[in-house]
Amino acid sequence: MTAAALDYDAWIRTFDAGSESGSAVPGLRLVCFPHAGGSASFYFPYAKLLRPGIEVLAVQYPGRQDRRGEPCLDTIGALADRAAEVLRMRHPVEPLAFFGHSMGAAVAFETARRLEDRPGPRVLRLFASGRRAPSVFRPEFVHRKDDDGLVTELQALSGTHPALLTDPELRALVLPTIRSDYRAIETYRCAPGASVACPVTVLIGDADPRVSEADALPWEEHTSCACDLQVLPGGHFYLEQQRDAVVARIRAALREHM
């Protein structure tokens, strides 16, 4: 196996469809980008629900799970550069759809922009979940807080398993990675006028303490195509309780490509 292939396999996770889909050949691939502190395995339930017809490719950022020994990348630009590189390598002409939650929405947006700059896979649609529009800036400094302050933020969003935040040894393992991701998203600045050439579907929870409808609506300024906002019940991690509803919306938006 070449070094390039090993690099792709480090960055991209697929979940074996087995006999559930009836075929190893997907109709469409959906590339999923995790939230701050998240990993590719977060999207395993979605991979099962989207079969058949859609295969999930989940991005695994360095510094977590089986990549824990690698240094984290603490800028959105660096994460997007590498994601675009590996996708262009393995899927040079294949159409893809993107889904990103929270920090992952920013990484997905910037990855799509990079793929448009050079020949490579065409992004059919971007699903931006739980993230305000790139141009909506709000000063945030969670990455500068001490460990207790960082834990308080994570508890407020209810997206991290309580055991990871209360066990001292587990905290020591996960907090540096989470802090690095927060540094990446909190220092991210969108280039003026930045946009993508694909439709954008924005999904948020109606009780999200970090993203309001007013924050999400300006996503329409970041695409030259259509943009629609859909609000579902729940908080920042609404997509854990609303999986069936999210899957229905993904399928509806991508139906013409399947």
PDB file of C-alpha atoms in Angstrom:
ATOM      1  CA  MET A   1       0.000   0.000   0.000  1.00  0.00           C
ATOM      2  CA  THR A   2       1.332   3.436  -0.916  1.00  0.00           C
ATOM      3  CA  ALA A   3       1.990   6.199   1.597  1.00  0.00           C
ATOM      4  CA  ALA A   4      -0.753   8.242  -0.111  1.00  0.00           C
ATOM      5  CA  ALA A   5      -3.287   5.453   0.434  1.00  0.00           C
ATOM      6  CA  LEU A   6      -2.283   5.147   4.072  1.00  0.00           C
ATOM      7  CA  ASP A   7      -2.810   8.872   4.475  1.00  0.00           C
ATOM      8  CA  TYR A   8      -6.311   8.635   2.985  1.00  0.00           C
ATOM      9  CA  ASP A   9      -7.172   5.740   5.257  1.00  0.00           C
ATOM     10  CA  ALA A  10      -5.994   7.745   8.261  1.00  0.00           C
ATOM     11  CA  TRP A  11      -8.257  10.665   7.373  1.00  0.00           C
ATOM     12  CA  ILE A  12     -11.364   8.948   6.017  1.00  0.00           C
ATOM     13  CA  ARG A  13     -13.442   6.250   7.717  1.00  0.00           C
ATOM     14  CA  THR A  14     -16.051   4.124   5.969  1.00  0.00           C
ATOM     15  CA  PHE A  15     -18.552   1.879   7.696  1.00  0.00           C
ATOM     16  CA  ASP A  16     -19.023  -1.529   6.073  1.00  0.00           C
ATOM     17  CA  ALA A  17     -22.492  -1.811   4.614  1.00  0.00           C
ATOM     18  CA  GLY A  18     -22.404  -5.609   4.815  1.00  0.00           C
ATOM     19  CA  SER A  19     -25.616  -7.211   3.705  1.00  0.00           C
ATOM     20  CA  GLU A  20     -27.855  -4.369   4.855  1.00  0.00           C
ATOM     21  CA  SER A  21     -27.482  -2.340   1.681  1.00  0.00           C
ATOM     22  CA  GLY A  22     -27.461  -5.302  -0.672  1.00  0.00           C
ATOM     23  CA  SER A  23     -24.511  -3.795  -2.550  1.00  0.00           C
ATOM     24  CA  ALA A  24     -21.011  -2.546  -1.816  1.00  0.00           C
ATOM     25  CA  VAL A  25     -21.425   0.184  -4.437  1.00  0.00           C
ATOM     26  CA  PRO A  26     -23.066   3.350  -3.063  1.00  0.00           C
ATOM     27  CA  GLY A  27     -25.298   5.616  -5.073  1.00  0.00           C
ATOM     28  CA  LEU A  28     -23.732   8.708  -3.521  1.00  0.00           C
ATOM     29  CA  ARG A  29     -21.069   9.442  -0.928  1.00  0.00           C
ATOM     30  CA  LEU A  30     -21.725  11.867   1.931  1.00  0.00           C
ATOM     31  CA  VAL A  31     -18.550  13.177   3.584  1.00  0.00           C
ATOM     32  CA  CYS A  32     -19.188  13.986   7.256  1.00  0.00           C
ATOM     33  CA  PHE A  33     -17.064  16.391   9.316  1.00  0.00           C
ATOM     34  CA  PRO A  34     -17.173  16.103  13.143  1.00  0.00           C
ATOM     35  CA  HIS A  35     -17.639  18.825  15.741  1.00  0.00           C
ATOM     36  CA  ALA A  36     -14.924  20.119  18.094  1.00  0.00           C
ATOM     37  CA  GLY A  37     -13.623  17.178  20.103  1.00  0.00           C
ATOM     38  CA  GLY A  38     -15.612  14.803  17.906  1.00  0.00           C
ATOM     39  CA  SER A  39     -14.453  11.826  15.887  1.00  0.00           C
ATOM     40  CA  ALA A  40     -15.512   9.892  12.822  1.00  0.00           C
ATOM     41  CA  SER A  41     -17.412   7.353  14.929  1.00  0.00           C
ATOM     42  CA  PHE A  42     -19.975  10.046  15.812  1.00  0.00           C
ATOM     43  CA  TYR A  43     -21.496   9.416  12.374  1.00  0.00           C
ATOM     44  CA  PHE A  44     -21.732   5.620  12.633  1.00  0.00           C
ATOM     45  CA  PRO A  45     -25.497   5.711  13.419  1.00  0.00           C
ATOM     46  CA  TYR A  46     -26.042   7.913  10.374  1.00  0.00           C
ATOM     47  CA  ALA A  47     -24.107   5.515   8.161  1.00  0.00           C
ATOM     48  CA  LYS A  48     -26.561   2.768   9.097  1.00  0.00           C
ATOM     49  CA  LEU A  49     -29.649   4.934   8.644  1.00  0.00           C
ATOM     50  CA  LEU A  50     -28.617   6.331   5.260  1.00  0.00           C
ATOM     51  CA  ARG A  51     -28.251   2.898   3.656  1.00  0.00           C
ATOM     52  CA  PRO A  52     -29.000   2.008   0.973  1.00  0.00           C
ATOM     53  CA  GLY A  53     -28.143   4.634  -1.596  1.00  0.00           C
ATOM     54  CA  ILE A  54     -25.859   6.865   0.462  1.00  0.00           C
ATOM     55  CA  GLU A  55     -22.476   5.858   1.856  1.00  0.00           C
ATOM     56  CA  VAL A  56     -21.018   7.880   4.720  1.00  0.00           C
ATOM     57  CA  LEU A  57     -17.354   8.832   4.586  1.00  0.00           C
ATOM     58  CA  ALA A  58     -16.488  10.226   8.019  1.00  0.00           C
ATOM     59  CA  VAL A  59     -13.452  12.459   8.465  1.00  0.00           C
ATOM     60  CA  GLN A  60     -11.086  11.529  11.294  1.00  0.00           C
ATOM     61  CA  TYR A  61      -9.080  14.553  12.418  1.00  0.00           C
ATOM     62  CA  PRO A  62      -5.633  13.859  13.928  1.00  0.00           C
ATOM     63  CA  GLY A  63      -5.212  13.806  17.702  1.00  0.00           C
ATOM     64  CA  ARG A  64      -8.129  11.514  18.642  1.00  0.00           C
ATOM     65  CA  GLN A  65      -8.973   7.822  18.945  1.00  0.00           C
ATOM     66  CA  ASP A  66      -6.583   5.815  16.745  1.00  0.00           C
ATOM     67  CA  ARG A  67      -4.851   9.074  15.701  1.00  0.00           C
ATOM     68  CA  ARG A  68      -4.209  10.189  19.273  1.00  0.00           C
ATOM     69  CA  GLY A  69      -0.446   9.944  18.782  1.00  0.00           C
ATOM     70  CA  GLU A  70      -0.511  12.556  16.011  1.00  0.00           C
ATOM     71  CA  PRO A  71      -0.386  16.298  16.717  1.00  0.00           C
ATOM     72  CA  CYS A  72      -3.682  18.141  16.388  1.00  0.00           C
ATOM     73  CA  LEU A  73      -4.203  20.721  13.665  1.00  0.00           C
ATOM     74  CA  ASP A  74      -5.428  23.864  15.397  1.00  0.00           C
ATOM     75  CA  THR A  75      -6.668  25.950  12.470  1.00  0.00           C
ATOM     76  CA  ILE A  76      -9.706  25.422  10.259  1.00  0.00           C
ATOM     77  CA  GLY A  77      -7.547  26.182   7.231  1.00  0.00           C
ATOM     78  CA  ALA A  78      -5.094  23.372   7.996  1.00  0.00           C
ATOM     79  CA  LEU A  79      -7.907  20.863   8.565  1.00  0.00           C
ATOM     80  CA  ALA A  80      -9.589  21.883   5.300  1.00  0.00           C
ATOM     81  CA  ASP A  81      -6.311  21.764   3.353  1.00  0.00           C
ATOM     82  CA  ARG A  82      -5.663  18.162   4.341  1.00  0.00           C
ATOM     83  CA  ALA A  83      -9.272  17.029   3.921  1.00  0.00           C
ATOM     84  CA  ALA A  84      -9.371  18.502   0.409  1.00  0.00           C
ATOM     85  CA  GLU A  85      -6.051  16.862  -0.425  1.00  0.00           C
ATOM     86  CA  VAL A  86      -7.113  13.351   0.539  1.00  0.00           C
ATOM     87  CA  LEU A  87     -10.544  13.646  -1.090  1.00  0.00           C
ATOM     88  CA  ARG A  88      -9.021  14.905  -4.317  1.00  0.00           C
ATOM     89  CA  MET A  89      -6.562  11.993  -4.229  1.00  0.00           C
ATOM     90  CA  ARG A  90      -9.132   9.179  -3.934  1.00  0.00           C
ATOM     91  CA  HIS A  91     -12.198  10.815  -5.538  1.00  0.00           C
ATOM     92  CA  PRO A  92     -10.725  12.990  -8.318  1.00  0.00           C
ATOM     93  CA  VAL A  93     -13.914  13.316 -10.376  1.00  0.00           C
ATOM     94  CA  GLU A  94     -16.633  11.731  -8.226  1.00  0.00           C
ATOM     95  CA  PRO A  95     -19.470  14.007  -7.033  1.00  0.00           C
ATOM     96  CA  LEU A  96     -19.717  14.192  -3.243  1.00  0.00           C
ATOM     97  CA  ALA A  97     -22.051  15.759  -0.700  1.00  0.00           C
ATOM     98  CA  PHE A  98     -20.773  17.306   2.553  1.00  0.00           C
ATOM     99  CA  PHE A  99     -22.270  17.326   6.048  1.00  0.00           C
ATOM    100  CA  GLY A 100     -20.578  19.174   8.915  1.00  0.00           C
ATOM    101  CA  HIS A 101     -21.759  19.749  12.452  1.00  0.00           C
ATOM    102  CA  SER A 102     -20.664  22.766  14.535  1.00  0.00           C
ATOM    103  CA  MET A 103     -16.911  23.212  13.911  1.00  0.00           C
ATOM    104  CA  GLY A 104     -17.320  20.566  11.224  1.00  0.00           C
ATOM    105  CA  ALA A 105     -19.618  22.867   9.255  1.00  0.00           C
ATOM    106  CA  ALA A 106     -16.803  25.418   8.970  1.00  0.00           C
ATOM    107  CA  VAL A 107     -14.302  22.708   7.978  1.00  0.00           C
ATOM    108  CA  ALA A 108     -16.744  21.350   5.379  1.00  0.00           C
ATOM    109  CA  PHE A 109     -17.355  24.841   3.964  1.00  0.00           C
ATOM    110  CA  GLU A 110     -13.636  25.570   3.645  1.00  0.00           C
ATOM    111  CA  THR A 111     -12.931  22.123   2.196  1.00  0.00           C
ATOM    112  CA  ALA A 112     -15.594  22.679  -0.457  1.00  0.00           C
ATOM    113  CA  ARG A 113     -14.027  26.037  -1.324  1.00  0.00           C
ATOM    114  CA  ARG A 114     -10.635  24.398  -1.774  1.00  0.00           C
ATOM    115  CA  LEU A 115     -12.059  21.705  -4.028  1.00  0.00           C
ATOM    116  CA  GLU A 116     -13.556  24.405  -6.223  1.00  0.00           C
ATOM    117  CA  ASP A 117     -10.186  26.144  -6.576  1.00  0.00           C
ATOM    118  CA  ARG A 118      -8.574  23.198  -8.379  1.00  0.00           C
ATOM    119  CA  PRO A 119      -9.779  20.212 -10.415  1.00  0.00           C
ATOM    120  CA  GLY A 120     -11.285  17.618  -8.123  1.00  0.00           C
ATOM    121  CA  PRO A 121     -14.561  16.157  -6.892  1.00  0.00           C
ATOM    122  CA  ARG A 122     -17.629  18.354  -7.273  1.00  0.00           C
ATOM    123  CA  VAL A 123     -19.595  19.080  -4.103  1.00  0.00           C
ATOM    124  CA  LEU A 124     -23.284  18.613  -4.847  1.00  0.00           C
ATOM    125  CA  ARG A 125     -24.626  20.061  -1.594  1.00  0.00           C
ATOM    126  CA  LEU A 126     -23.334  21.282   1.753  1.00  0.00           C
ATOM    127  CA  PHE A 127     -25.294  20.504   4.917  1.00  0.00           C
ATOM    128  CA  ALA A 128     -24.227  23.012   7.581  1.00  0.00           C
ATOM    129  CA  SER A 129     -25.459  21.847  10.980  1.00  0.00           C
ATOM    130  CA  GLY A 130     -25.358  23.647  14.320  1.00  0.00           C
ATOM    131  CA  ARG A 131     -23.112  26.487  13.164  1.00  0.00           C
ATOM    132  CA  ARG A 132     -23.700  30.156  12.540  1.00  0.00           C
ATOM    133  CA  ALA A 133     -22.821  31.525   9.101  1.00  0.00           C
ATOM    134  CA  PRO A 134     -19.098  31.969   8.411  1.00  0.00           C
ATOM    135  CA  SER A 135     -19.437  35.754   8.251  1.00  0.00           C
ATOM    136  CA  VAL A 136     -21.209  36.002  11.633  1.00  0.00           C
ATOM    137  CA  PHE A 137     -18.337  36.663  14.004  1.00  0.00           C
ATOM    138  CA  ARG A 138     -18.623  36.450  17.754  1.00  0.00           C
ATOM    139  CA  PRO A 139     -15.540  36.767  20.001  1.00  0.00           C
ATOM    140  CA  GLU A 140     -15.153  33.522  21.951  1.00  0.00           C
ATOM    141  CA  PHE A 141     -12.254  32.383  24.114  1.00  0.00           C
ATOM    142  CA  VAL A 142     -13.204  28.987  25.500  1.00  0.00           C
ATOM    143  CA  HIS A 143      -9.838  27.595  24.368  1.00  0.00           C
ATOM    144  CA  ARG A 144      -8.114  29.984  26.802  1.00  0.00           C
ATOM    145  CA  LYS A 145     -10.056  28.787  29.844  1.00  0.00           C
ATOM    146  CA  ASP A 146      -8.647  26.375  32.384  1.00  0.00           C
ATOM    147  CA  ASP A 147      -9.757  22.758  32.353  1.00  0.00           C
ATOM    148  CA  ASP A 148     -12.737  23.378  34.622  1.00  0.00           C
ATOM    149  CA  GLY A 149     -13.903  26.230  32.413  1.00  0.00           C
ATOM    150  CA  LEU A 150     -13.599  24.065  29.321  1.00  0.00           C
ATOM    151  CA  VAL A 151     -15.564  21.283  31.003  1.00  0.00           C
ATOM    152  CA  THR A 152     -18.305  23.746  31.959  1.00  0.00           C
ATOM    153  CA  GLU A 153     -18.678  24.723  28.299  1.00  0.00           C
ATOM    154  CA  LEU A 154     -18.886  21.103  27.196  1.00  0.00           C
ATOM    155  CA  GLN A 155     -21.493  20.327  29.835  1.00  0.00           C
ATOM    156  CA  ALA A 156     -23.608  23.276  28.659  1.00  0.00           C
ATOM    157  CA  LEU A 157     -23.715  21.820  25.133  1.00  0.00           C
ATOM    158  CA  SER A 158     -24.390  18.227  26.300  1.00  0.00           C
ATOM    159  CA  GLY A 159     -22.330  16.715  23.525  1.00  0.00           C
ATOM    160  CA  THR A 160     -19.642  14.913  25.525  1.00  0.00           C
ATOM    161  CA  HIS A 161     -20.165  11.744  27.534  1.00  0.00           C
ATOM    162  CA  PRO A 162     -20.164  12.678  31.252  1.00  0.00           C
ATOM    163  CA  ALA A 163     -17.567   9.986  32.067  1.00  0.00           C
ATOM    164  CA  LEU A 164     -15.028  11.747  29.870  1.00  0.00           C
ATOM    165  CA  LEU A 165     -15.446  14.932  31.883  1.00  0.00           C
ATOM    166  CA  THR A 166     -15.507  13.509  35.416  1.00  0.00           C
ATOM    167  CA  ASP A 167     -12.788  10.850  35.294  1.00  0.00           C
ATOM    168  CA  PRO A 168      -9.393  12.564  35.834  1.00  0.00           C
ATOM    169  CA  GLU A 169      -7.481  10.187  33.569  1.00  0.00           C
ATOM    170  CA  LEU A 170      -9.991  10.470  30.739  1.00  0.00           C
ATOM    171  CA  ARG A 171     -10.084  14.248  31.100  1.00  0.00           C
ATOM    172  CA  ALA A 172      -6.315  14.373  30.733  1.00  0.00           C
ATOM    173  CA  LEU A 173      -6.614  12.404  27.496  1.00  0.00           C
ATOM    174  CA  VAL A 174      -9.442  14.283  25.788  1.00  0.00           C
ATOM    175  CA  LEU A 175      -9.193  17.906  26.945  1.00  0.00           C
ATOM    176  CA  PRO A 176      -6.019  18.811  24.991  1.00  0.00           C
ATOM    177  CA  THR A 177      -7.677  17.697  21.745  1.00  0.00           C
ATOM    178  CA  ILE A 178     -10.905  19.511  22.547  1.00  0.00           C
ATOM    179  CA  ARG A 179      -8.971  22.659  23.452  1.00  0.00           C
ATOM    180  CA  SER A 180      -7.093  22.511  20.149  1.00  0.00           C
ATOM    181  CA  ASP A 181     -10.372  22.212  18.231  1.00  0.00           C
ATOM    182  CA  TYR A 182     -11.859  25.148  20.116  1.00  0.00           C
ATOM    183  CA  ARG A 183      -8.757  27.158  19.254  1.00  0.00           C
ATOM    184  CA  ALA A 184      -9.290  26.275  15.589  1.00  0.00           C
ATOM    185  CA  ILE A 185     -12.913  27.368  15.429  1.00  0.00           C
ATOM    186  CA  GLU A 186     -12.582  30.398  17.722  1.00  0.00           C
ATOM    187  CA  THR A 187      -9.684  31.831  15.698  1.00  0.00           C
ATOM    188  CA  TYR A 188     -11.357  31.099  12.350  1.00  0.00           C
ATOM    189  CA  ARG A 189     -12.090  34.133  10.199  1.00  0.00           C
ATOM    190  CA  CYS A 190     -13.994  33.744   6.976  1.00  0.00           C
ATOM    191  CA  ALA A 191     -12.508  35.496   3.952  1.00  0.00           C
ATOM    192  CA  PRO A 192     -14.692  38.421   2.815  1.00  0.00           C
ATOM    193  CA  GLY A 193     -17.194  37.306   0.215  1.00  0.00           C
ATOM    194  CA  ALA A 194     -16.268  33.625   0.547  1.00  0.00           C
ATOM    195  CA  SER A 195     -18.876  31.307  -0.953  1.00  0.00           C
ATOM    196  CA  VAL A 196     -19.399  27.881  -2.473  1.00  0.00           C
ATOM    197  CA  ALA A 197     -20.952  26.965  -5.803  1.00  0.00           C
ATOM    198  CA  CYS A 198     -23.374  24.401  -4.433  1.00  0.00           C
ATOM    199  CA  PRO A 199     -26.704  24.582  -2.595  1.00  0.00           C
ATOM    200  CA  VAL A 200     -26.532  24.820   1.189  1.00  0.00           C
ATOM    201  CA  THR A 201     -28.964  23.280   3.658  1.00  0.00           C
ATOM    202  CA  VAL A 202     -28.657  24.736   7.159  1.00  0.00           C
ATOM    203  CA  LEU A 203     -29.905  22.689  10.115  1.00  0.00           C
ATOM    204  CA  ILE A 204     -30.133  23.959  13.692  1.00  0.00           C
ATOM    205  CA  GLY A 205     -31.839  23.055  16.938  1.00  0.00           C
ATOM    206  CA  ASP A 206     -34.546  25.386  18.210  1.00  0.00           C
ATOM    207  CA  ALA A 207     -33.003  25.417  21.698  1.00  0.00           C
ATOM    208  CA  ASP A 208     -29.352  25.687  20.674  1.00  0.00           C
ATOM    209  CA  PRO A 209     -27.685  28.098  23.148  1.00  0.00           C
ATOM    210  CA  ARG A 210     -24.928  28.948  20.636  1.00  0.00           C
ATOM    211  CA  VAL A 211     -26.745  29.265  17.275  1.00  0.00           C
ATOM    212  CA  SER A 212     -29.946  31.223  16.644  1.00  0.00           C
ATOM    213  CA  GLU A 213     -31.950  31.527  13.443  1.00  0.00           C
ATOM    214  CA  ALA A 214     -30.538  35.037  13.035  1.00  0.00           C
ATOM    215  CA  ASP A 215     -27.023  33.558  13.232  1.00  0.00           C
ATOM    216  CA  ALA A 216     -27.820  30.857  10.677  1.00  0.00           C
ATOM    217  CA  LEU A 217     -29.763  32.841   8.063  1.00  0.00           C
ATOM    218  CA  PRO A 218     -26.660  34.595   6.607  1.00  0.00           C
ATOM    219  CA  TRP A 219     -25.431  31.249   5.269  1.00  0.00           C
ATOM    220  CA  GLU A 220     -27.393  32.320   2.178  1.00  0.00           C
ATOM    221  CA  GLU A 221     -24.662  34.898   1.551  1.00  0.00           C
ATOM    222  CA  HIS A 222     -22.070  32.117   1.242  1.00  0.00           C
ATOM    223  CA  THR A 223     -23.461  30.253  -1.729  1.00  0.00           C
ATOM    224  CA  SER A 224     -24.153  31.184  -5.320  1.00  0.00           C
ATOM    225  CA  CYS A 225     -26.992  28.645  -5.295  1.00  0.00           C
ATOM    226  CA  ALA A 226     -30.063  28.080  -3.162  1.00  0.00           C
ATOM    227  CA  CYS A 227     -29.928  28.059   0.626  1.00  0.00           C
ATOM    228  CA  ASP A 228     -32.596  26.796   2.987  1.00  0.00           C
ATOM    229  CA  LEU A 229     -32.768  26.854   6.784  1.00  0.00           C
ATOM    230  CA  GLN A 230     -34.490  24.052   8.679  1.00  0.00           C
ATOM    231  CA  VAL A 231     -35.088  24.172  12.440  1.00  0.00           C
ATOM    232  CA  LEU A 232     -35.537  20.975  14.423  1.00  0.00           C
ATOM    233  CA  PRO A 233     -36.387  20.403  18.095  1.00  0.00           C
ATOM    234  CA  GLY A 234     -33.379  20.223  20.395  1.00  0.00           C
ATOM    235  CA  GLY A 235     -30.204  21.900  21.538  1.00  0.00           C
ATOM    236  CA  HIS A 236     -26.750  22.092  20.033  1.00  0.00           C
ATOM    237  CA  PHE A 237     -26.630  18.325  19.582  1.00  0.00           C
ATOM    238  CA  TYR A 238     -30.218  18.057  18.324  1.00  0.00           C
ATOM    239  CA  LEU A 239     -28.989  15.615  15.650  1.00  0.00           C
ATOM    240  CA  GLU A 240     -28.480  12.876  18.235  1.00  0.00           C
ATOM    241  CA  GLN A 241     -32.180  12.900  19.180  1.00  0.00           C
ATOM    242  CA  GLN A 242     -33.461  13.783  15.698  1.00  0.00           C
ATOM    243  CA  ARG A 243     -31.574  11.273  13.569  1.00  0.00           C
ATOM    244  CA  ASP A 244     -34.586  10.065  11.619  1.00  0.00           C
ATOM    245  CA  ALA A 245     -35.653  13.632  10.840  1.00  0.00           C
ATOM    246  CA  VAL A 246     -32.128  14.617   9.768  1.00  0.00           C
ATOM    247  CA  VAL A 247     -31.821  11.516   7.577  1.00  0.00           C
ATOM    248  CA  ALA A 248     -35.159  12.331   5.935  1.00  0.00           C
ATOM    249  CA  ARG A 249     -33.933  15.832   5.120  1.00  0.00           C
ATOM    250  CA  ILE A 250     -30.636  14.564   3.745  1.00  0.00           C
ATOM    251  CA  ARG A 251     -32.408  12.052   1.520  1.00  0.00           C
ATOM    252  CA  ALA A 252     -34.913  14.638   0.297  1.00  0.00           C
ATOM    253  CA  ALA A 253     -32.184  17.150  -0.566  1.00  0.00           C
ATOM    254  CA  LEU A 254     -30.052  14.568  -2.378  1.00  0.00           C
ATOM    255  CA  ARG A 255     -32.833  12.575  -4.060  1.00  0.00           C
ATOM    256  CA  GLU A 256     -32.113  13.914  -7.518  1.00  0.00           C
ATOM    257  CA  HIS A 257     -28.501  12.699  -7.257  1.00  0.00           C
ATOM    258  CA  MET A 258     -29.261   9.182  -6.045  1.00  0.00           C
TER     259      MET A 258
END
